[in-house]
Coordinates of C-alpha atoms (C1' of nucleotides) in Angstrom, one line a residue:
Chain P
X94 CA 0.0 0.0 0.0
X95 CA 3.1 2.2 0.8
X96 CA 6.1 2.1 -1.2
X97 CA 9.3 1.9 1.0
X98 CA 9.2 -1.3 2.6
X99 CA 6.9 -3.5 0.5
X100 CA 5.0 -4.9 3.4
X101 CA 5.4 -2.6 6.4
X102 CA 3.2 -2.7 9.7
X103 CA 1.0 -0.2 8.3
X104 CA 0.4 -2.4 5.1
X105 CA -0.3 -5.0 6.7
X106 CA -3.5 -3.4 9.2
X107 CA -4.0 -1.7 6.3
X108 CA -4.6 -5.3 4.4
X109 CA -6.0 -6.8 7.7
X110 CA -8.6 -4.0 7.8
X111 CA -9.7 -4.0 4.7
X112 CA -10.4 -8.4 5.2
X113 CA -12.1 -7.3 8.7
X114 CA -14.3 -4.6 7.4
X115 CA -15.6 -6.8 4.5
X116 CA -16.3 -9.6 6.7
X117 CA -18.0 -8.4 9.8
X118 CA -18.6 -4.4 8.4
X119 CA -16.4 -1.2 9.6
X120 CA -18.7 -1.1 12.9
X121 CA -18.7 -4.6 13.1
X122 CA -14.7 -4.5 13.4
X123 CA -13.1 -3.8 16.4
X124 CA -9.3 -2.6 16.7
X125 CA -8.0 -4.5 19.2
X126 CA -9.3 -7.8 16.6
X127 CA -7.4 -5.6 13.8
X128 CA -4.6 -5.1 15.8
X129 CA -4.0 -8.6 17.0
X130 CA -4.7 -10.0 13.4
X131 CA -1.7 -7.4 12.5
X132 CA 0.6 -8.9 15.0
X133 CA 0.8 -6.0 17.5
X134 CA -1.4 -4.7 20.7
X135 CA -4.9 -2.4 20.6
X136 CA -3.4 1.3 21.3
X137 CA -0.7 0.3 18.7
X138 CA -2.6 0.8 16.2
X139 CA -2.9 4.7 16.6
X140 CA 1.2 5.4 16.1
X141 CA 0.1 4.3 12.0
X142 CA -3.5 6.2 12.7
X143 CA -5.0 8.9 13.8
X144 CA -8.5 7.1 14.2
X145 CA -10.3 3.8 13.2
X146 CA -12.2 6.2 10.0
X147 CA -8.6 7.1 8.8
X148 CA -7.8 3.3 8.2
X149 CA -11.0 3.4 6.4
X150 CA -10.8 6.1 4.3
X151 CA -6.8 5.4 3.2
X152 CA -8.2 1.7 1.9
X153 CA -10.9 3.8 0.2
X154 CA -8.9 6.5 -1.3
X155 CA -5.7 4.2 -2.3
X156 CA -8.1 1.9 -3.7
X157 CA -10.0 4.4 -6.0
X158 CA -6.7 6.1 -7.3
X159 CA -5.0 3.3 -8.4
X160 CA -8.0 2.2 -10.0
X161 CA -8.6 5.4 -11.8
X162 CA -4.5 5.4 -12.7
X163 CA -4.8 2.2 -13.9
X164 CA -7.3 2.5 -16.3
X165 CA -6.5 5.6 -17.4
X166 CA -3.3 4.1 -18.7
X167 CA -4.8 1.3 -20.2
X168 CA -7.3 3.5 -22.5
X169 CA -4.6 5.8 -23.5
X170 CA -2.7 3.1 -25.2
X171 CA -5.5 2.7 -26.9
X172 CA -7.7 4.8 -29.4
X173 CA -10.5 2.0 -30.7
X174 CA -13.5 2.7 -28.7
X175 CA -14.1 -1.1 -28.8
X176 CA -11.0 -2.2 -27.9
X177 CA -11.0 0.5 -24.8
X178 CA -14.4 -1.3 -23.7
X179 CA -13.0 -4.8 -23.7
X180 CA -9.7 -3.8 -22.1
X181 CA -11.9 -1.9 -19.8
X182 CA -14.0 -4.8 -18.5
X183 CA -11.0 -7.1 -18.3
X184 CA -9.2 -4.9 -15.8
X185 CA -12.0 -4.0 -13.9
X186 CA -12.7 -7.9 -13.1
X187 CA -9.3 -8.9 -12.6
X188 CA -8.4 -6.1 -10.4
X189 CA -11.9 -6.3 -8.4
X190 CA -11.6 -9.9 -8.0
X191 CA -7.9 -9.9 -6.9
X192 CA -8.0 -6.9 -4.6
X193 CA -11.8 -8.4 -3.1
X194 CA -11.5 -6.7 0.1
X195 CA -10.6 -3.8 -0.6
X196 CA -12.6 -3.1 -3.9
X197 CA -15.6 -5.0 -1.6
X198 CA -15.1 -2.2 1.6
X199 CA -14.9 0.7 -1.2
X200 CA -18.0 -0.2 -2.5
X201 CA -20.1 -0.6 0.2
X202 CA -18.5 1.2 2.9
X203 CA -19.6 4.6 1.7
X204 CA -22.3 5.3 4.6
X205 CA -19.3 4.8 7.4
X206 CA -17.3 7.7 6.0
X207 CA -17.5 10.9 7.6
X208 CA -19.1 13.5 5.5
X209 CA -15.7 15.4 4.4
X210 CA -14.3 12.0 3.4
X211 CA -17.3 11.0 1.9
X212 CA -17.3 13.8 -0.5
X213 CA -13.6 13.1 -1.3
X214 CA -14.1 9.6 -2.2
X215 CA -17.4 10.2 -4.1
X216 CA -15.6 12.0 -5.8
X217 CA -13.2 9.5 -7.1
X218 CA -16.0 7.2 -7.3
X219 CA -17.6 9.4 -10.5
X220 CA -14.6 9.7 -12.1
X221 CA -14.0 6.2 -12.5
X222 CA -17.4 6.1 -13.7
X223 CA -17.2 8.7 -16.4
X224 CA -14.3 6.9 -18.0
X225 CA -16.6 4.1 -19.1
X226 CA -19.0 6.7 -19.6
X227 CA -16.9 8.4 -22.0
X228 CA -15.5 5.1 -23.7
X229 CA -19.4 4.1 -24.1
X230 CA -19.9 7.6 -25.7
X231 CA -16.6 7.7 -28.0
X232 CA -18.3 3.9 -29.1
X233 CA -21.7 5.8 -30.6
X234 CA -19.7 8.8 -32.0
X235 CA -18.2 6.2 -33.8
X236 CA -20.9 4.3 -34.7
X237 CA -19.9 1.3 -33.1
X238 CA -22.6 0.9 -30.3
X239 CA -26.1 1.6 -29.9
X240 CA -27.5 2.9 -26.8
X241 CA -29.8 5.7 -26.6
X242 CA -29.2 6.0 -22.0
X243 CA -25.4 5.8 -22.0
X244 CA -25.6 6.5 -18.1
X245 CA -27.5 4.5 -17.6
X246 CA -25.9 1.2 -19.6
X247 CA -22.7 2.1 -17.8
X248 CA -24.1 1.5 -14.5
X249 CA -26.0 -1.5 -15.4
X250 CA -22.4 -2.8 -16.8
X251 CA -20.3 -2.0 -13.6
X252 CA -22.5 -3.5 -11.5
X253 CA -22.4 -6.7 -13.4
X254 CA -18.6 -6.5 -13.4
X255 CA -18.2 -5.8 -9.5
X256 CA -20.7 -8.8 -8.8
X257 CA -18.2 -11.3 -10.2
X258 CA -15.9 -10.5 -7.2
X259 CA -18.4 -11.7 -5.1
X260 CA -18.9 -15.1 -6.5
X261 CA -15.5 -15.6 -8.0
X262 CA -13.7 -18.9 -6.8
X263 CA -9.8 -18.9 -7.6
X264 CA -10.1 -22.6 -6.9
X265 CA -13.2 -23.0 -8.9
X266 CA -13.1 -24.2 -12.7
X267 CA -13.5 -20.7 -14.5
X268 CA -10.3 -18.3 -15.2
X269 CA -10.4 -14.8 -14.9
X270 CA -10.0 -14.2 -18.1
X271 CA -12.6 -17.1 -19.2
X272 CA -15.1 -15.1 -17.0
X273 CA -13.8 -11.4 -18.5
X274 CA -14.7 -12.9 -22.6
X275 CA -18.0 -14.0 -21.1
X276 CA -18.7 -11.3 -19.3
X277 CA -17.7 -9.1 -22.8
X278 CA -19.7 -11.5 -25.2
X279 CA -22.5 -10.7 -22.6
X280 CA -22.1 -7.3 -23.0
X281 CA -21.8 -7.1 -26.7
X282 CA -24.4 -9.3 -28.1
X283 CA -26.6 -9.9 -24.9
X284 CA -28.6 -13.6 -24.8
X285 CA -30.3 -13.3 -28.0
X286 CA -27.9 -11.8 -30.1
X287 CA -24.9 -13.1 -33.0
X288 CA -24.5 -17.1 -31.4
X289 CA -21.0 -16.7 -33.3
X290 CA -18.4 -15.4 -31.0
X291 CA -16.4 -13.7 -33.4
X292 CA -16.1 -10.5 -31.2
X293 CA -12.5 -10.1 -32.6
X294 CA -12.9 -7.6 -35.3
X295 CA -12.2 -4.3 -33.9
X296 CA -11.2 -2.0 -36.0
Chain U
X51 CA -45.5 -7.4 6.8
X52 CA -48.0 -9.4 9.2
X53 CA -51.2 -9.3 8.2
X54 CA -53.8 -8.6 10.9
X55 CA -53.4 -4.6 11.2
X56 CA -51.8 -3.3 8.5
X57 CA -49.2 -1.4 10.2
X58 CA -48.9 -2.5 13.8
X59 CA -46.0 -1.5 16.0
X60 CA -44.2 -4.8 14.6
X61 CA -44.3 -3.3 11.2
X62 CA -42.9 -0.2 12.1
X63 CA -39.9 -1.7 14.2
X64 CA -39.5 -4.4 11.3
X65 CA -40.0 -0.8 8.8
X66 CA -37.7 1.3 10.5
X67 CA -34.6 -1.4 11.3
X68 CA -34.6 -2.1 7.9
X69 CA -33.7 1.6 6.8
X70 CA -31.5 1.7 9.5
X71 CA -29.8 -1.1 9.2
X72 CA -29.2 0.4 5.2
X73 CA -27.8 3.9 6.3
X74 CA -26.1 2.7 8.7
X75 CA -25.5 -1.3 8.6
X76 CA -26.5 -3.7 11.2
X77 CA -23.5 -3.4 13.9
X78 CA -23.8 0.4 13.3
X79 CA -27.4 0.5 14.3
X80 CA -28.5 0.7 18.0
X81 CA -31.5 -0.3 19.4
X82 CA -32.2 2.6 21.3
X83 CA -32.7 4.6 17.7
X84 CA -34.5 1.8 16.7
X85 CA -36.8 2.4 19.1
X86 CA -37.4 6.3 19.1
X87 CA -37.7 5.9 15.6
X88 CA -40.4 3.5 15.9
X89 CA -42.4 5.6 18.4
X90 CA -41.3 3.7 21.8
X91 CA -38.6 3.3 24.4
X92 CA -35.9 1.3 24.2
X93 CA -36.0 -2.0 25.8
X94 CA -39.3 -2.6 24.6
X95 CA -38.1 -3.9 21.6
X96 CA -37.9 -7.2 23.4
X97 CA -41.6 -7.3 24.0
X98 CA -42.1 -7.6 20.2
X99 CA -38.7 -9.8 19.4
X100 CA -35.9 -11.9 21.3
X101 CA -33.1 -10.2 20.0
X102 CA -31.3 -7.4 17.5
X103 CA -30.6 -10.8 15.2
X104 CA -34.3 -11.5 15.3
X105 CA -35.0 -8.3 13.7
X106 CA -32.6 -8.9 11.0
X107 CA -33.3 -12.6 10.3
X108 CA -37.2 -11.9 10.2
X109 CA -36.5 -8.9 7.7
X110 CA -34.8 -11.2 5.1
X111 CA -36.5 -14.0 5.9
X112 CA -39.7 -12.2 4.8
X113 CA -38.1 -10.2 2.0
X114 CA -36.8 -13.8 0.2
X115 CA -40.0 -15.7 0.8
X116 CA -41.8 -12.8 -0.7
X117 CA -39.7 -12.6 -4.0
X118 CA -39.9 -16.5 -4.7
X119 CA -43.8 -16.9 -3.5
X120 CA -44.1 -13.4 -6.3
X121 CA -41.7 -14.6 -9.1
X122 CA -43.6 -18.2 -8.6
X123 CA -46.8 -17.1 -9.6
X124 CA -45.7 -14.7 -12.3
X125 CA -43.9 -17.4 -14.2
X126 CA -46.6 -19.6 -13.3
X127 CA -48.8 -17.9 -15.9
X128 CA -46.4 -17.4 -18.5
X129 CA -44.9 -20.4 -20.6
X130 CA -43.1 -18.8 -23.0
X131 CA -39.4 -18.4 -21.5
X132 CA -38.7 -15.3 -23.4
X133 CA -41.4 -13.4 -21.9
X134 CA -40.8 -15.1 -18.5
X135 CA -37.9 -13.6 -18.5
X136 CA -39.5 -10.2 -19.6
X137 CA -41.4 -10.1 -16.4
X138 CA -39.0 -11.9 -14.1
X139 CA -36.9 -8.6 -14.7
X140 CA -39.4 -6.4 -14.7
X141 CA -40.5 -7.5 -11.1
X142 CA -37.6 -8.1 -9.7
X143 CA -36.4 -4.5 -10.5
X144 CA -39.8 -3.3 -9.4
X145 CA -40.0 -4.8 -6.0
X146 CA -36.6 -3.7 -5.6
X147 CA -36.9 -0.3 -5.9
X148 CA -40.1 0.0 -3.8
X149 CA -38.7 -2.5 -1.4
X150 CA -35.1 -0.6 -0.7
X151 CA -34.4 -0.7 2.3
X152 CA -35.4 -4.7 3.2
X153 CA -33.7 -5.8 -0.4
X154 CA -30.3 -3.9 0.5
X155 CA -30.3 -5.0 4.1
X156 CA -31.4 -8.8 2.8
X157 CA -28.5 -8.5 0.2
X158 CA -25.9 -6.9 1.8
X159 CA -26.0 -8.1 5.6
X160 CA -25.5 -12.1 5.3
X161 CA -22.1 -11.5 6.7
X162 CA -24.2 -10.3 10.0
X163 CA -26.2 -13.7 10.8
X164 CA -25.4 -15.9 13.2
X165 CA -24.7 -19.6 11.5
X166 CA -27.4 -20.7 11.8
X167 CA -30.3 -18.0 10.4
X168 CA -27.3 -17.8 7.1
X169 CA -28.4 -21.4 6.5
X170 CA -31.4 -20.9 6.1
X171 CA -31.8 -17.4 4.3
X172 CA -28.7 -19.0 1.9
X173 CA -30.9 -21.9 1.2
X174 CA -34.0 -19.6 -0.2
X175 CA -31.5 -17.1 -1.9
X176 CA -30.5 -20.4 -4.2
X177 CA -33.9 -20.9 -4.8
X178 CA -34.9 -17.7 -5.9
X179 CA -31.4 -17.6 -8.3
X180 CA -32.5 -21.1 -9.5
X181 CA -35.6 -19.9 -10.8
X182 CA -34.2 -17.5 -13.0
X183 CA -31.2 -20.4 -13.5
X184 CA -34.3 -22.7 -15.3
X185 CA -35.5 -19.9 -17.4
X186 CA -32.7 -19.7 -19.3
X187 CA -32.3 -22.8 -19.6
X188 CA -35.7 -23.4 -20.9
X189 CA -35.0 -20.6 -23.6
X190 CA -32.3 -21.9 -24.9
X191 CA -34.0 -25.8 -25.4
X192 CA -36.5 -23.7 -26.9
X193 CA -33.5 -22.3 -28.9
X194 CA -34.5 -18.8 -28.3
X195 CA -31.4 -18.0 -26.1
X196 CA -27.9 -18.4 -27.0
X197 CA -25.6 -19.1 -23.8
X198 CA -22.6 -21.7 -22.5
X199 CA -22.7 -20.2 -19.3
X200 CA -26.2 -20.4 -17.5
X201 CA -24.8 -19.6 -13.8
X202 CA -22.6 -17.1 -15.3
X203 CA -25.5 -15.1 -17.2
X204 CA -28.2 -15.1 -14.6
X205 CA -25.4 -13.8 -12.1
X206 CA -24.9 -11.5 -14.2
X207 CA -28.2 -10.6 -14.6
X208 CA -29.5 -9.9 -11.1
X209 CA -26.4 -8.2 -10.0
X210 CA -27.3 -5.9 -12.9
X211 CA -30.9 -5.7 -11.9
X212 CA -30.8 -5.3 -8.0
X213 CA -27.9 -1.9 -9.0
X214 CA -31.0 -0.4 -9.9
X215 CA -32.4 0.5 -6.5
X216 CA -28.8 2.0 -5.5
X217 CA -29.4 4.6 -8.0
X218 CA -32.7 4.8 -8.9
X219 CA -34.2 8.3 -7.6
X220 CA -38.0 8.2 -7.9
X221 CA -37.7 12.3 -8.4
X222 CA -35.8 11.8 -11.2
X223 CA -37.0 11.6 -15.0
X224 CA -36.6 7.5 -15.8
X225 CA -40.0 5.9 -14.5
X226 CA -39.3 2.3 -13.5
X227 CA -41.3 0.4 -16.8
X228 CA -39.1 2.8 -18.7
X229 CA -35.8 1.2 -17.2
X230 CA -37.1 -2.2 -17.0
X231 CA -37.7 -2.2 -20.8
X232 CA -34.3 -0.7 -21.3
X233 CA -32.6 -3.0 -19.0
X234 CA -34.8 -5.7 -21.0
X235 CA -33.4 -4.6 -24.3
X236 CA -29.5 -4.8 -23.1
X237 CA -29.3 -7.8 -21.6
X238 CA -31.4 -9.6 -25.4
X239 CA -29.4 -7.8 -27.6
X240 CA -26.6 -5.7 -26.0
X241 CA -24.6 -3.0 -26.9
X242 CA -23.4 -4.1 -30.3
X243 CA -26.6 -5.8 -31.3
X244 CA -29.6 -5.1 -33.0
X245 CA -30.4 -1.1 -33.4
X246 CA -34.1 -1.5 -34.0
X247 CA -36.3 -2.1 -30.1
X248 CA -38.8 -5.0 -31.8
X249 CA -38.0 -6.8 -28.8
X250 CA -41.8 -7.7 -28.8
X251 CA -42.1 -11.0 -30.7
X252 CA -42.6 -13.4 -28.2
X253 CA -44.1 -16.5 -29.5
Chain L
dG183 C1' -66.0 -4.5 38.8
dC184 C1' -62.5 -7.4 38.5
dA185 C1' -58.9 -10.5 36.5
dT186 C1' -56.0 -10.9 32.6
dC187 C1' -52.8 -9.9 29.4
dA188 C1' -50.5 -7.4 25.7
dA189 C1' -48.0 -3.3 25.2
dC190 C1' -45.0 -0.5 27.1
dC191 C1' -41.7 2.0 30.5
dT192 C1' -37.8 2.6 33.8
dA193 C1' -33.5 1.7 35.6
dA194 C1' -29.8 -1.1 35.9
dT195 C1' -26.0 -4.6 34.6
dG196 C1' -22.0 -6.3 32.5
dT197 C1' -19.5 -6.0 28.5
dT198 C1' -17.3 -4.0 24.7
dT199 C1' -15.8 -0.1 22.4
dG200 C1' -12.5 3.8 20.5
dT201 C1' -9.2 6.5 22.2
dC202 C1' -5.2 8.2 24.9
dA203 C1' -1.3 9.2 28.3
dG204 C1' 2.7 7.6 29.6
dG205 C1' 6.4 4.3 29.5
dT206 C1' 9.8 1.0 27.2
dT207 C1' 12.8 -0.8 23.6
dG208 C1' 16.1 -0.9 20.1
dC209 C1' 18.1 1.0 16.1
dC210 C1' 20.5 5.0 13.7
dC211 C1' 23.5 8.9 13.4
dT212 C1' 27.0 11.7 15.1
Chain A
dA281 C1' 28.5 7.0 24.2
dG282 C1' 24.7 9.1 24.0
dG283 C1' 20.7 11.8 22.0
dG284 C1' 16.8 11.1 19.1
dC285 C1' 13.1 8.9 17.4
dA286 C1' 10.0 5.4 15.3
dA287 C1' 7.7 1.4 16.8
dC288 C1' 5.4 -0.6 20.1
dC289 C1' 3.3 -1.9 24.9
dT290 C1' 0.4 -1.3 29.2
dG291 C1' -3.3 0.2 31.7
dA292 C1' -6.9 3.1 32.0
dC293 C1' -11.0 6.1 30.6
dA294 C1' -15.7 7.3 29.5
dA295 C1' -19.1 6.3 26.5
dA296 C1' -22.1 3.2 24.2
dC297 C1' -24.0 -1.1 23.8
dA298 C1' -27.5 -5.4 24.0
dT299 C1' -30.1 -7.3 27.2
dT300 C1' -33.0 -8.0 31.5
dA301 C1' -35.9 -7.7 35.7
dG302 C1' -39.6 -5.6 37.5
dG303 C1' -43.2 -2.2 37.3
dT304 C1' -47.2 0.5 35.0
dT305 C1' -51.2 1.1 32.0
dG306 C1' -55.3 0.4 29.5
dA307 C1' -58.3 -2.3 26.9
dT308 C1' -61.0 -6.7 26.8
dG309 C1' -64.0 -10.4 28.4
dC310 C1' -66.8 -12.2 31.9

DNA sequence: GCATCAACCTAATGTTTGTCAGGTTGCCCT
DNA sequence: AGGGCAACCTGACAAACATTAGGTTGATGC
């Protein structure tokens, strides 16, 4: 989570936290759990942290700006709506289902954030957004797609993306990358659509 | 959500934890708001249930028996799979957003029962997923759906359908038949598909 | 007019909680 | 060799918590 030292004390409540919070909820949590779980006692805790919403809000913020780095990157290499769209979807499901935790708390933590944080991380949260937003709308200009409520597909498509984290099984038979092609064959054609898969001509 | 008067003081506590326990989760909800905000004092909570976990359990235990005993009929009446379907998503995104508050707590709070009450609620959530699991399946032996991953697709699905109620604003301009058909549309012919909306050509 | 009982209140109990003040340890730099 | 400081520990605090025991009230049925 920090540079320096790849897996410092703070990474690691940092990590710890984010496990806790999705599995019993931020109030659910308790620090002197976190801090035994991090290998060191309860008041430790507050020489890495001001307060039990900072840890909250770091796992929030880090997670939301490497995500909006990350894909920002991604779609700059890029310059075929399409193509953006599928690398899109691909790196949204690989880094929501290997980062669970964290993408999880981020998601559904909102409501345990102060309000000044809350605005910050909102914040984030629609600019993430209005990349795929964006891609969708660079795909019409372009003729390419055909939606008449881009908001509103973008949403719809998100949501279905950040719902294979919570299913994904890394023991289970399907690949990330199996479950990304679905997942963009889904997206493409829907259920009724081409029964071909030859999603491959971009461009 | 019993029957005899229509909104006893049961109702209003089983009303009122389940918007609390959305704003603010079930850990970060205390009993003693509960209470005001149901119209009595605090410790007689326990005159109407045995515990803060007998709120919760009887909140999703009612939501999940609602939505299969619902979808049941619905389908019931319907044998075409394609227009099954149609009205599977139609209700579920209905009763979703007029049901907020018990559909987000019944979703998002498993993590919060004790091992027991998860069995149970788990065991009814499978059967509602399974419903829509042998829909699709149906429409594709009736060759009307094209799809090599039924699990995949109708978790896919109703992640994409329960989003709605995080964002739908009944102030705002989309009514909720207007999204249903839209969401209807994208997931038979998605983005790339079909251009024309003759989605209406069920057997 | 009295017994009954559901619905509710009041006050308390024991536990858990986030947070903090003050102290200890061991490493680094000079 | 000794100052400085980050990393950590210990013990305590007040507040908040779910839960409970025992009491009050008012309507209903006989």
């Amino acid at each position: 989570m920090n540079n320096p030292k790849v897996s410092s004390r703070k990474t690691i409540i940092l990590r710890e936290a984010a496990r806790l919070f999705r599995e019993k909820g931020y109030s659910g949590t308790n620090l002197r759990e976190l801090a035994k779980s991090s290998g060191i006692q309860g008041g430790s805790i507050y020489h890495h942290f001001s307060s039990k919403q900072e840890i909250l809000y770091q796992i929030m913020e880090y997670t939301m700006t490497i995500l909006i780095s990350k894909i920002g990157e991604l779609i700059g290499s890029e310059p075929e709506p399409f193509e953006q769209l599928r690398k899109a979807i691909r790196f949204h499901i690989e880094y929501h289902t290997s980062n669970v935790n964290e993408t999880y708390v981020t998601d559904a933590e909102l409501r345990s954030l102060t309000p000044d944080n809350y605005k910050k991380i909102v914040v984030l949260r629609n600019k993430y957004e209005h990349i795929y937003i964006q891609i969708i709308k660079d795909g019409i200009r372009a003729e390419k797609m055909k939606i008449d409520d881009v908001k509103l597909v973008s949403k719809a498509l998100l949501q279905m993306l950040t719902g294979v984290s919570y299913w994904f099984d890394p023991n289970g038979s399907l690949r990330i990358n199996e479950i990304a092609n679905k997942y963009i064959k889904l997206f493409f054609w829907g259920i009724a659509g081409k029964d071909n898969q030859n999603h491959e001509e971009a461009s």
